[in-house]
RNA sequence: CGGGGCGUAGCGCAGCCUGGUAGCGCACCUGCCUUGGGCGCAGGGGGUCGUAGGUUCAAAUCCUAUCGCCCCGACCA
C-alpha cells in the first residue's frame, strides 16, 4: 500500500518564476517533474507513474498491430549519411565523437535504424507487411526549448514504421495506425482532433496530426464546428467569397497610373477608389542555396496575392521546396529596377517552371487565378498599373495555394464559419513513400522475382505531450486532474485526523479494500491538518478523493470528484460498488 | 541566431541606483498546541549573492568577460 507519509511527493505552494504555461507550473508544483537543464527534465515518483501508465496504454494498443523493438539512441554517422539527413538535420541533431574520433549522433527519430535493419533482413514480399515500433527517448537540439514539457530536447516517443510491398498495402498500415491512435488517445481520456497536415521535410503524401486544443500549443489549427473538417494552418483552405473584378479601363491594355507616394496596399486602394482585393500584393523573397561547387546562389521568389491576404510561409516553403527570406533593398532594385512599394509582375522574364532554371519564380496565389483587371505596382517609383490580368498580361511560373486562412471564412466542405485555435500535436502519422527505401537501398523480391522498393510509413506519438495536454485540458486555480487511466493514482484516501484511531483505521481499511479490488490508491496518512491534505490532493492530479472524517461513526465517508468538485456521501460498505460505477464503467 | 528579461537559502522575493561584511515570507528541524481547506506560539538550522577577473581600505552592490535560465521572434522530423 502506498502511504503518502513514506513517499517523495515534493509539492510546492508557489510555481517557479520561470514557468508560464499551466502544465509546466502544475507539473512542477505537484512534484511530477524537476528541471535539469533547458529542455531536459527529471520525472519524479508521481510523474513517472503517470508516464508509465501512458506508455502501457500505448504499448497495449500498438501490440495489436505491430511488434515492439528497442533500438539504440546512439547512432553511427554512416546511416545518417546514407539517408542524407546527416546534412539535412543541421544543428538539430546532437552530434558527438567516440574515443576513436568517429562521428556519432543521438537519434532524433529512427527511420535510419529501422530501415537499416529492414534492408539487411527483408528479402521477400512474403515477409511484408511489417509494422515495427519502439518506445524510447529521442534527442533534438531544439533552438528554443520551451513551456515545460511541451518542447524539450530529450523526450520519449513511440515511433513506428511500416513496410509494405505497394501503396495499397501502405494504405492498410496507415489506416491501422489511424485507428490505433484514436484508441490510444481515447483511452488516455483526451479531447483531440485529427487534422490534415503538411508532411513537412519528411516528404510523402498523406499525413494526419492528432491535436489537442490548448492556448499553450504551438500549432494553429483550422476547424469547422459544422462538419468534421480540420486542418493545420499549413494545409488549410477555405471557400472564398467571390470578389467583383473591376471593369477594364480604356483599351483594356495595362494602364500606367500616377500614384505619388502611395506605397501601401491601403493607400493605393483608397487613392484609386477600389477595394484592396482588386489590388495585387507583391512579395519579394529570396531562396538561398548552395550549388554543387559549394557556391552560394540565390533565386528570387516573387509571390502575388490578393491585397488583404496574408502569406502562409509553410505553404510557400512546401510550394518551392525550400526556405525563403525577404529580399534586401539592393536585391529588390536589381530585379524590379524599382524601389519597394511599387513592385509588380510586368517587365520581368519569369521562369516557366519552379524546378531547374535560374530565372526568377513568379508564384501567384490561387485566389488570383481567373481574376481580371487587377492593380499592381508598375516597377516605377510613384506609378501603378491597372487592367492587369494574370495569364494575359503576365505569365506566372505557377499558381499555388499560399494564403493563410483566417477565422470566420467559409469551410471548404460545408460552408460554415471556420475557427482557428492553437493546439498541441500529440501524434503524427504519415506516408513516407519511398524516401528511405530509395536512399538507403531497401529492396525485396516480388512474386515475379523482380526487385522492388518497399513503401514505408512513419508514425509518432509524443509521450510527455499526452501528459502535458491532459494537464492543460483539466486544471483550475488549485491544480489539475488527470483522466483516471493516466493518473499516478486513481484515488487518494484522506483521513482528516490520523490521531483519531477510528478515522485512521477506517481510512486504512478502505484503502486496503480498494487496492485489493485493483484500484491504484494512495493513503494520505500524514499527520497534517486537513487543509494541507486537501490542498495537496487538489493539486496533484488524482481524479478522486475519499475524505474520511467524523462521519465514519455513522459508517459514511465522502467521495469527491476532483474535476467537478462534486461531493457525495457514501456508505463505507458500498465503497467498492461506488468506484465500480465511477471508474470502471466510466472507463 | 536576432530582440528582451532574470540569476541572492528548497520555492517566491527584497537589498544593488547611493559600496561598509546578507534579509523577508513559505518550506525545513525541535518542543508545545491544534485537527473539515496550506492553524497558532516559542526556539533553531541552512546562502561560494551563477562563475572568473578588475576597481576599492572594503563589492551582492561599480566595471569587464563568461556561463546558465526564461520570454518574443526565426526555427521546429
XYZ file of C-alpha atoms (C1' of nucleotides) in Angstrom:
664
model
C 0.000 0.000 0.000
C 1.255 3.454 -0.879
C 1.430 5.682 2.173
C 1.913 9.366 1.474
C 3.992 9.772 4.636
C 6.636 7.464 3.142
C 6.578 8.843 -0.406
C 8.597 11.593 -2.031
C 5.976 13.993 -3.321
C 7.564 17.428 -3.085
C 4.626 19.767 -3.640
C 5.213 23.486 -3.826
C 2.969 26.302 -2.738
C 4.284 28.542 -5.446
C 5.163 27.848 -9.037
C 8.724 28.519 -10.164
C 9.011 32.015 -11.574
C 10.132 30.830 -15.000
C 7.074 28.666 -15.624
C 4.494 30.256 -17.916
C 2.043 27.638 -19.085
C -0.362 25.813 -16.766
C 1.040 22.332 -17.343
C 4.563 23.485 -16.564
C 3.549 25.256 -13.358
C 1.416 22.424 -12.094
C 3.691 19.527 -13.003
C 6.463 21.228 -11.067
C 4.243 22.249 -8.173
C 2.757 18.770 -7.933
C 6.198 17.210 -7.714
C 5.919 15.345 -11.025
C 8.991 16.844 -12.635
C 12.124 18.840 -11.932
C 14.254 20.640 -14.468
C 17.850 19.600 -15.022
C 18.738 21.987 -17.868
C 16.913 23.833 -20.656
C 14.522 21.329 -22.190
C 15.736 18.449 -20.001
C 13.591 17.166 -17.171
C 13.654 14.511 -14.491
C 10.455 12.651 -13.728
C 9.905 12.050 -10.038
C 7.655 9.461 -8.484
C 4.240 10.797 -9.487
C 5.402 11.918 -12.915
C 6.953 8.569 -13.640
C 3.853 6.672 -12.525
C 1.685 8.697 -14.849
C 4.243 8.339 -17.605
C 4.290 4.574 -17.256
C 0.531 4.375 -17.404
C 0.532 6.285 -20.667
C 3.238 4.022 -22.036
C 1.313 0.937 -21.018
C -1.743 2.087 -22.944
C 0.343 2.926 -25.990
C 2.068 -0.437 -25.803
C -1.138 -2.428 -25.399
C -2.709 -0.797 -28.411
C 0.396 -0.898 -30.576
C 0.869 -4.585 -29.801
C -2.413 -5.219 -31.559
C -0.976 -4.071 -34.876
C 2.791 -4.236 -34.580
C 5.873 -5.624 -32.919
C 7.894 -3.797 -30.300
C 11.641 -3.334 -30.756
C 14.153 -1.438 -28.721
C 16.702 0.468 -30.760
C 19.863 2.291 -29.748
C 19.784 6.005 -29.107
C 23.441 6.262 -30.102
C 23.892 6.072 -33.859
C 26.922 5.932 -36.138
C 27.223 8.726 -38.687
C 27.112 6.346 -41.644
C 23.414 5.544 -41.566
C 22.518 9.247 -41.355
C 24.917 9.937 -44.166
C 23.147 7.246 -46.194
C 19.708 8.793 -45.721
C 21.067 12.237 -46.425
C 19.939 13.547 -43.072
C 23.403 13.993 -41.528
C 23.450 17.186 -43.596
C 19.768 17.962 -43.664
C 19.177 17.958 -39.919
C 21.885 20.508 -39.268
C 22.128 21.717 -35.701
C 19.010 19.865 -34.661
C 20.986 16.663 -34.464
C 23.049 16.099 -31.305
C 26.471 15.054 -32.523
C 29.415 13.590 -30.652
C 32.613 11.682 -31.277
C 33.681 8.409 -29.769
C 37.196 7.825 -28.388
C 38.498 6.918 -31.816
C 37.200 10.154 -33.209
C 34.371 8.560 -35.150
C 31.276 10.712 -35.619
C 28.177 9.619 -33.771
C 24.811 11.195 -33.087
C 21.860 10.772 -30.780
C 18.744 9.548 -32.531
C 16.082 12.201 -33.129
C 13.945 9.620 -34.890
C 14.689 6.092 -36.058
C 13.952 5.792 -39.761
C 17.625 5.118 -40.435
C 17.999 2.353 -37.874
C 14.719 0.686 -38.752
C 15.452 0.891 -42.456
C 18.950 -0.457 -41.986
C 17.503 -3.474 -40.181
C 14.941 -3.874 -42.920
C 17.483 -3.658 -45.680
C 19.692 -6.295 -44.108
C 16.894 -8.651 -43.226
C 13.944 -8.254 -45.557
C 14.311 -10.289 -48.725
C 10.898 -11.218 -49.949
C 7.420 -9.833 -50.409
C 6.355 -12.802 -48.290
C 7.842 -11.032 -45.253
C 5.668 -7.986 -45.813
C 3.852 -6.183 -44.450
C 5.766 -5.368 -41.265
C 4.976 -2.855 -38.540
C 7.833 -2.265 -36.117
C 7.694 0.144 -33.254
C 9.522 1.186 -30.144
C 9.040 3.452 -27.169
C 12.314 5.172 -26.464
C 13.986 8.502 -25.793
C 14.621 10.875 -28.648
C 17.078 13.731 -28.727
C 16.682 17.003 -30.569
C 18.802 20.043 -30.005
C 15.928 22.494 -30.189
C 16.967 26.086 -30.768
C 14.450 27.095 -28.167
C 13.089 24.566 -25.703
C 10.002 25.990 -24.024
C 6.842 25.663 -21.991
C 7.879 22.938 -19.589
C 7.446 19.545 -21.207
C 5.923 20.939 -24.390
C 9.132 21.387 -26.346
C 12.088 19.583 -24.872
C 15.431 18.245 -26.021
C 15.114 14.747 -24.664
C 11.701 13.205 -24.834
C 10.003 9.857 -25.007
C 8.439 8.918 -28.275
C 6.548 5.955 -29.554
C 7.756 5.696 -33.114
C 6.520 3.112 -35.555
C 7.483 2.255 -39.093
C 5.599 0.227 -41.653
C 6.984 -1.619 -44.658
C 4.636 -2.644 -47.420
C 5.024 -4.089 -50.864
C 2.830 -1.497 -52.563
C 0.794 1.675 -51.954
C -2.360 -0.321 -51.324
C -0.531 -2.097 -48.519
C 0.636 1.219 -47.116
C -2.964 2.400 -47.108
C -3.820 -0.533 -44.868
C -0.901 0.056 -42.489
C -1.734 3.746 -42.375
C -5.359 3.071 -41.560
C -4.374 0.644 -38.819
C -2.303 3.348 -37.188
C -5.038 5.907 -37.616
C -7.453 3.675 -35.748
C -4.930 2.618 -33.152
C -4.059 6.231 -32.436
C -7.713 7.013 -31.913
C -7.985 4.158 -29.438
C -4.854 5.284 -27.601
C -5.932 8.883 -27.236
C -9.476 7.861 -26.334
C -8.158 5.603 -23.602
C -5.920 8.417 -22.365
C -9.052 10.491 -21.918
C -8.008 13.297 -24.246
C -10.301 15.523 -26.257
C -8.471 15.722 -29.548
C -8.952 16.475 -33.212
C -7.494 14.734 -36.206
C -6.285 17.234 -38.781
C -4.911 17.069 -42.276
C -1.297 18.026 -42.096
C 1.637 19.038 -44.154
C 4.133 16.206 -44.275
C 6.988 18.680 -43.981
C 10.572 17.962 -44.851
C 9.953 14.226 -44.471
C 8.280 14.166 -47.850
C 5.433 11.804 -48.556
C 1.814 12.421 -49.278
C -0.935 11.734 -46.847
C -0.481 12.922 -43.305
C -2.621 13.446 -40.243
C -1.884 15.112 -36.955
C -3.638 14.404 -33.679
C -4.123 17.684 -31.896
C -5.399 18.847 -28.532
C -6.720 22.378 -28.335
C -4.939 24.479 -25.742
C -3.703 28.044 -25.635
C -0.299 26.646 -24.671
C 0.035 24.921 -28.043
C 2.312 25.938 -30.868
C 0.253 24.929 -33.865
C -2.586 26.825 -35.485
C -5.490 24.578 -36.338
C -8.360 25.470 -38.632
C -11.538 23.544 -37.916
C -15.244 23.612 -38.555
C -17.922 23.160 -35.918
C -20.429 22.319 -38.616
C -18.666 19.262 -40.032
C -15.544 17.200 -39.481
C -13.218 19.443 -41.468
C -9.988 20.161 -39.597
C -6.571 21.041 -40.929
C -3.299 22.503 -39.889
C -2.853 26.141 -40.938
C -0.086 24.925 -43.216
C -2.637 22.985 -45.184
C -5.999 24.600 -44.520
C -8.139 26.094 -47.242
C -11.453 27.907 -47.270
C -14.236 28.696 -49.650
C -13.652 32.316 -50.552
C -16.428 34.759 -51.215
C -16.179 35.886 -54.847
C -14.715 39.317 -55.481
C -16.113 41.508 -58.243
C -13.465 42.376 -60.802
C -13.085 45.948 -61.991
C -14.243 46.777 -65.485
C -11.396 47.302 -67.958
C -10.389 50.906 -68.462
C -9.563 52.407 -71.872
C -8.493 49.799 -74.376
C -8.101 47.126 -71.675
C -4.328 47.078 -72.025
C -2.154 47.652 -68.939
C -2.572 51.256 -67.941
C 0.037 53.278 -66.106
C -1.398 55.474 -63.335
C 0.398 58.085 -61.291
C 0.228 57.220 -57.555
C 2.633 59.645 -55.919
C 3.860 58.415 -52.539
C 1.277 55.639 -52.367
C 3.307 52.724 -51.112
C 0.907 50.593 -49.150
C -1.983 48.478 -50.379
C -4.434 50.593 -48.398
C -3.032 53.869 -49.699
C -3.282 52.773 -53.308
C -6.747 51.238 -52.972
C -8.050 54.355 -51.263
C -6.341 56.657 -53.757
C -7.811 54.771 -56.721
C -11.159 54.254 -55.001
C -11.173 50.450 -55.180
C -11.192 47.505 -52.817
C -7.877 46.136 -51.564
C -8.984 42.846 -53.083
C -8.620 44.295 -56.563
C -5.055 45.152 -55.725
C -2.213 42.693 -56.051
C 0.198 42.404 -53.163
C 3.709 41.704 -54.423
C 6.066 39.959 -52.014
C 9.748 39.913 -52.918
C 11.531 36.907 -51.442
C 14.765 35.095 -51.967
C 15.657 31.417 -51.761
C 19.263 30.858 -50.766
C 21.053 27.698 -51.797
C 24.493 26.379 -52.483
C 25.322 24.680 -55.763
C 27.439 21.558 -56.275
C 30.600 23.625 -56.253
C 29.628 24.936 -52.823
C 28.988 28.393 -54.194
C 26.146 30.415 -52.789
C 23.416 31.234 -55.229
C 20.114 32.899 -54.575
C 16.989 32.753 -56.639
C 14.283 35.374 -56.435
C 10.824 34.095 -55.465
C 8.114 36.630 -56.075
C 4.673 35.979 -54.680
C 1.474 37.691 -55.770
C -1.549 37.646 -53.506
C -4.842 39.419 -53.052
C -4.277 42.787 -51.406
C -5.603 41.931 -47.985
C -4.494 38.297 -47.781
C -1.600 37.089 -45.697
C 1.046 34.694 -46.923
C 1.378 31.371 -45.111
C 5.069 30.633 -45.121
C 4.699 26.899 -44.601
C 2.584 26.711 -47.740
C 5.141 28.735 -49.642
C 8.004 26.580 -48.413
C 6.113 23.487 -49.493
C 5.455 25.018 -52.920
C 9.052 25.975 -53.635
C 10.600 23.115 -51.606
C 12.988 25.445 -49.831
C 13.111 28.136 -47.208
C 12.855 31.761 -48.246
C 13.718 35.107 -46.800
C 12.700 38.649 -47.554
C 14.729 40.354 -50.264
C 17.069 43.093 -49.316
C 16.591 46.560 -50.758
C 19.501 46.116 -53.186
C 18.116 42.800 -54.415
C 14.715 44.382 -54.965
C 16.232 47.142 -57.081
C 18.300 44.637 -59.042
C 15.274 42.590 -60.027
C 12.476 45.114 -60.287
C 14.506 48.237 -61.155
C 12.213 49.987 -58.715
C 12.039 50.850 -55.031
C 9.748 48.793 -52.760
C 6.151 49.989 -52.671
C 5.680 49.974 -56.425
C 6.522 46.370 -57.280
C 4.605 44.356 -59.815
C 4.949 41.419 -62.219
C 5.414 43.292 -65.527
C 8.670 43.534 -67.435
C 10.458 40.587 -65.824
C 11.429 37.350 -67.540
C 9.855 34.787 -65.207
C 10.784 31.113 -65.044
C 8.328 28.758 -66.701
C 8.729 26.091 -64.041
C 9.853 26.012 -60.443
C 12.243 23.113 -60.805
C 15.534 23.753 -62.528
C 16.400 27.003 -64.121
C 17.840 30.128 -62.605
C 15.195 32.570 -63.708
C 13.133 34.268 -61.022
C 9.992 32.445 -59.930
C 6.588 34.131 -60.021
C 4.163 32.333 -57.749
C 0.582 33.503 -57.847
C -1.907 32.628 -55.158
C -4.883 30.624 -56.359
C -7.224 33.345 -55.133
C -5.947 35.430 -58.052
C -6.449 32.701 -60.656
C -9.143 33.739 -63.126
C -9.287 37.295 -61.854
C -9.051 40.259 -64.229
C -8.194 43.936 -64.357
C -6.184 43.991 -61.178
C -3.909 46.722 -59.941
C -0.252 46.198 -59.158
C 2.901 48.219 -58.861
C 4.417 49.347 -62.142
C 8.064 48.781 -61.131
C 8.468 52.524 -61.397
C 8.544 54.905 -58.477
C 5.160 56.577 -57.856
C 3.354 54.540 -60.517
C 0.963 51.580 -60.559
C -0.589 49.552 -63.365
C -4.280 48.983 -63.932
C -6.004 46.384 -66.143
C -3.684 43.555 -65.194
C -4.990 40.063 -65.894
C -2.917 37.034 -64.858
C -2.188 34.731 -67.794
C -2.769 37.545 -70.271
C -0.549 40.414 -69.187
C 1.964 38.329 -67.292
C 2.637 34.623 -67.006
C 3.061 33.045 -63.587
C 5.584 30.270 -63.092
C 2.825 28.529 -61.157
C -0.385 29.054 -59.245
C -0.376 27.744 -55.690
C -2.457 27.925 -52.555
C -0.389 30.305 -50.486
C -2.810 32.372 -48.456
C -3.370 31.973 -44.746
C -6.929 31.107 -43.845
C -8.493 33.486 -41.335
C -11.138 32.750 -38.720
C -14.694 33.153 -39.942
C -14.031 32.215 -43.544
C -16.265 29.538 -45.036
C -15.484 25.861 -44.509
C -14.373 24.261 -47.780
C -16.588 21.257 -47.035
C -19.798 22.652 -45.623
C -19.530 26.420 -45.850
C -19.939 27.206 -42.155
C -17.598 29.641 -40.453
C -14.162 28.225 -39.695
C -12.497 28.652 -36.337
C -8.804 28.850 -35.603
C -7.325 27.515 -32.379
C -3.886 26.880 -31.042
C -3.222 23.263 -30.313
C -0.518 20.877 -29.270
C 0.443 17.987 -31.508
C 0.323 14.667 -29.657
C 0.643 12.333 -32.615
C 1.531 12.403 -36.267
C 1.156 9.706 -38.879
C 2.374 9.924 -42.409
C 3.042 8.039 -45.527
C 6.750 8.256 -46.115
C 6.663 6.706 -49.532
C 9.944 5.512 -50.961
C 12.231 8.092 -49.500
C 14.228 5.822 -47.193
C 13.922 2.623 -49.153
C 15.266 4.662 -52.064
C 18.107 6.472 -50.314
C 19.199 3.512 -48.221
C 18.736 0.876 -50.879
C 15.987 -1.261 -49.385
C 14.813 -3.916 -51.885
C 12.800 -7.128 -51.739
C 11.803 -9.586 -54.412
C 8.194 -9.579 -55.534
C 6.101 -12.518 -56.745
C 7.815 -12.434 -60.095
C 11.297 -12.487 -58.609
C 11.746 -8.848 -59.507
C 13.468 -6.400 -57.133
C 11.077 -3.772 -55.786
C 11.328 -0.992 -53.255
C 9.049 -1.433 -50.252
C 6.956 1.590 -49.384
C 7.153 2.987 -45.881
C 5.068 4.831 -43.339
C 6.162 6.568 -40.163
C 4.061 7.161 -37.080
C 4.905 9.057 -33.892
C 3.391 9.772 -30.506
C 4.940 12.167 -28.000
C 4.513 10.572 -24.598
C 5.078 13.666 -22.484
C 2.774 15.626 -24.717
C -0.065 13.322 -23.737
C 0.603 14.168 -20.105
C 1.020 17.856 -20.873
C -2.127 18.012 -22.961
C -4.092 16.232 -20.249
C -2.943 18.768 -17.654
C -3.712 21.672 -19.972
C -7.105 20.181 -20.569
C -8.066 19.787 -16.913
C -6.881 22.392 -14.443
C -8.109 25.230 -12.272
C -6.627 27.648 -9.765
C -5.840 24.862 -7.281
C -4.272 22.258 -9.507
C -5.198 19.697 -12.130
C -6.956 16.401 -12.591
C -5.871 13.656 -14.925
C -8.098 11.100 -16.603
C -8.072 8.067 -14.293
C -6.352 5.903 -16.895
C -3.200 8.022 -16.833
C -3.273 9.427 -13.296
C -0.497 8.295 -10.934
C -3.215 7.170 -8.554
C -6.921 6.896 -9.149
C -7.935 7.585 -5.582
C -6.402 9.371 -2.623
C -7.817 8.375 0.755
C -7.517 11.270 3.173
C -8.217 10.659 6.852
C -8.978 14.041 8.350
C -7.103 13.280 11.551
C -4.740 10.307 11.838
C -4.600 10.679 15.605
C -8.262 9.715 15.774
C -7.947 5.934 15.835
C -11.425 5.271 14.423
C -10.820 7.576 11.494
C -7.326 6.254 10.851
C -8.419 2.606 10.955
C -11.388 3.239 8.690
C -9.197 5.016 6.146
C -6.663 2.240 6.246
C -9.371 -0.352 5.762
C -10.963 1.488 2.847
C -7.615 1.949 1.120
C -6.794 -1.734 1.539
C -10.101 -2.902 0.176
C -9.881 -0.606 -2.842
C -6.359 -1.718 -3.527
C -7.369 -5.343 -3.243
C -10.095 -4.625 -5.779
C -7.418 -3.434 -8.216
C -7.508 0.347 -7.836
C -4.405 2.497 -7.589
C -4.777 4.072 -4.189
C -2.597 6.281 -2.060
C -3.379 6.713 1.622
C -2.567 10.176 2.921
C -1.528 9.020 6.375
C 0.476 12.144 7.157
C -0.084 13.804 10.491
C -1.133 17.041 8.841
C -4.101 19.282 9.206
C -6.986 18.525 6.838
C -6.388 21.720 4.872
C -2.902 20.642 3.929
C -4.114 17.265 2.701
C -6.998 18.754 0.751
C -4.744 21.313 -0.919
C -2.252 18.650 -1.919
C -4.983 16.297 -3.100
C -6.426 19.067 -5.265
C -3.029 19.847 -6.709
C -1.547 16.521 -7.776
C -3.843 15.262 -10.489
C -5.609 12.385 -8.737
C -9.194 12.245 -10.027
C -10.920 11.062 -6.826
C -10.533 11.754 -3.136
C -12.144 9.903 -0.273
C -12.386 12.065 2.814
C -12.604 10.009 5.983
C -13.884 12.190 8.823
C -16.264 12.269 11.735
C -18.995 10.621 9.742
C -17.187 7.264 9.972
C -19.055 6.701 13.202
C -22.216 6.692 11.099
C -20.497 4.436 8.561
C -20.123 7.138 5.924
C -17.277 8.806 4.034
C -17.180 11.474 1.344
C -16.177 10.790 -2.237
C -15.026 13.911 -4.062
C -14.649 14.081 -7.812
C -11.780 16.476 -8.484
C -12.870 17.682 -11.919
C -16.345 18.777 -10.840
C -15.721 19.049 -7.080
C -18.894 17.069 -6.711
C -19.137 15.558 -3.228
C -21.214 12.538 -2.353
C -21.693 10.738 0.959
C -21.070 7.036 0.524
C -21.645 4.149 2.936
C -18.300 2.581 3.705
C -19.853 -0.776 2.960
C -20.760 0.434 -0.535
C -17.394 1.950 -1.414
C -16.403 -0.729 -3.914
C -19.694 -0.502 -5.757
C -19.333 3.272 -5.867
C -15.980 3.105 -7.627
C -17.162 0.289 -9.809
C -19.640 2.862 -11.038
C -17.318 5.875 -11.078
C -14.158 4.348 -12.519
C -14.786 1.006 -14.125
C -17.862 1.925 -16.045
C -16.613 5.357 -16.945
C -13.636 3.573 -18.483
C 20.669 33.147 -34.447
C 18.010 38.480 -33.636
C 15.309 41.193 -29.557
C 14.082 41.473 -24.222
C 14.367 39.857 -19.053
C 16.411 37.293 -14.886
C 20.448 34.621 -11.817
C 20.762 36.407 -3.725
C 18.651 29.563 1.203
C 14.472 24.110 -1.469
C 10.336 27.774 -3.604
C 8.752 33.018 -4.085
C 11.174 37.618 -3.398
C 13.722 42.364 -1.070
C 18.601 44.521 -0.790
C 22.087 46.799 -5.903
C 20.612 53.146 -8.104
C 23.792 55.998 -3.449
C 29.867 50.070 -1.857
C 30.503 49.133 4.839
C 30.623 42.132 5.652
C 23.003 39.468 3.692
C 17.255 39.932 4.917
C 11.673 38.655 4.494
C 7.529 35.004 3.544
C 6.796 29.884 2.694
C 9.260 25.222 3.303
C 12.679 22.527 6.891
C 14.266 20.895 12.359
C 12.829 20.801 17.996
C 9.002 21.494 21.650
C 4.076 22.733 22.963
C -0.692 23.318 20.926
C -4.320 22.359 17.134
C -7.224 18.810 13.686
C -13.034 19.536 7.708
C -9.433 23.801 3.419
C -1.889 25.431 3.337
C -3.620 26.529 12.214
C -1.032 29.040 16.451
C 3.157 30.030 19.905
C 8.370 29.573 21.133
C 13.181 28.178 19.764
C 16.537 26.682 15.710
C 19.418 25.105 11.123
C 20.598 26.412 6.195
C 23.280 31.140 1.459
C 30.718 30.193 -2.713
C 24.842 36.548 -3.603
C 25.763 31.976 -11.184
C 31.325 31.961 -12.422
C 36.014 34.453 -13.362
C 38.747 38.763 -13.398
C 39.141 44.038 -12.281
C 38.403 48.876 -9.381
C 38.478 49.875 -3.951
C 40.799 50.082 2.717
C 36.123 47.455 1.695
C 31.988 44.539 -3.689
C 25.568 41.043 -3.653
C 26.065 46.390 -4.873
C 30.638 49.592 -9.547
C 33.407 47.764 -14.316
C 34.736 43.704 -17.877
C 34.219 38.921 -19.581
C 31.781 34.435 -19.344
C 28.071 30.661 -18.164
C 23.059 29.460 -17.236
C 17.706 30.036 -17.335
C 13.028 32.297 -19.142
C 10.036 35.113 -22.754
C 9.078 37.148 -28.023
C 10.721 36.163 -32.971
C 13.330 32.972 -36.552
C 13.379 27.616 -36.487
C 10.628 23.151 -35.428
C 11.140 15.044 -38.358
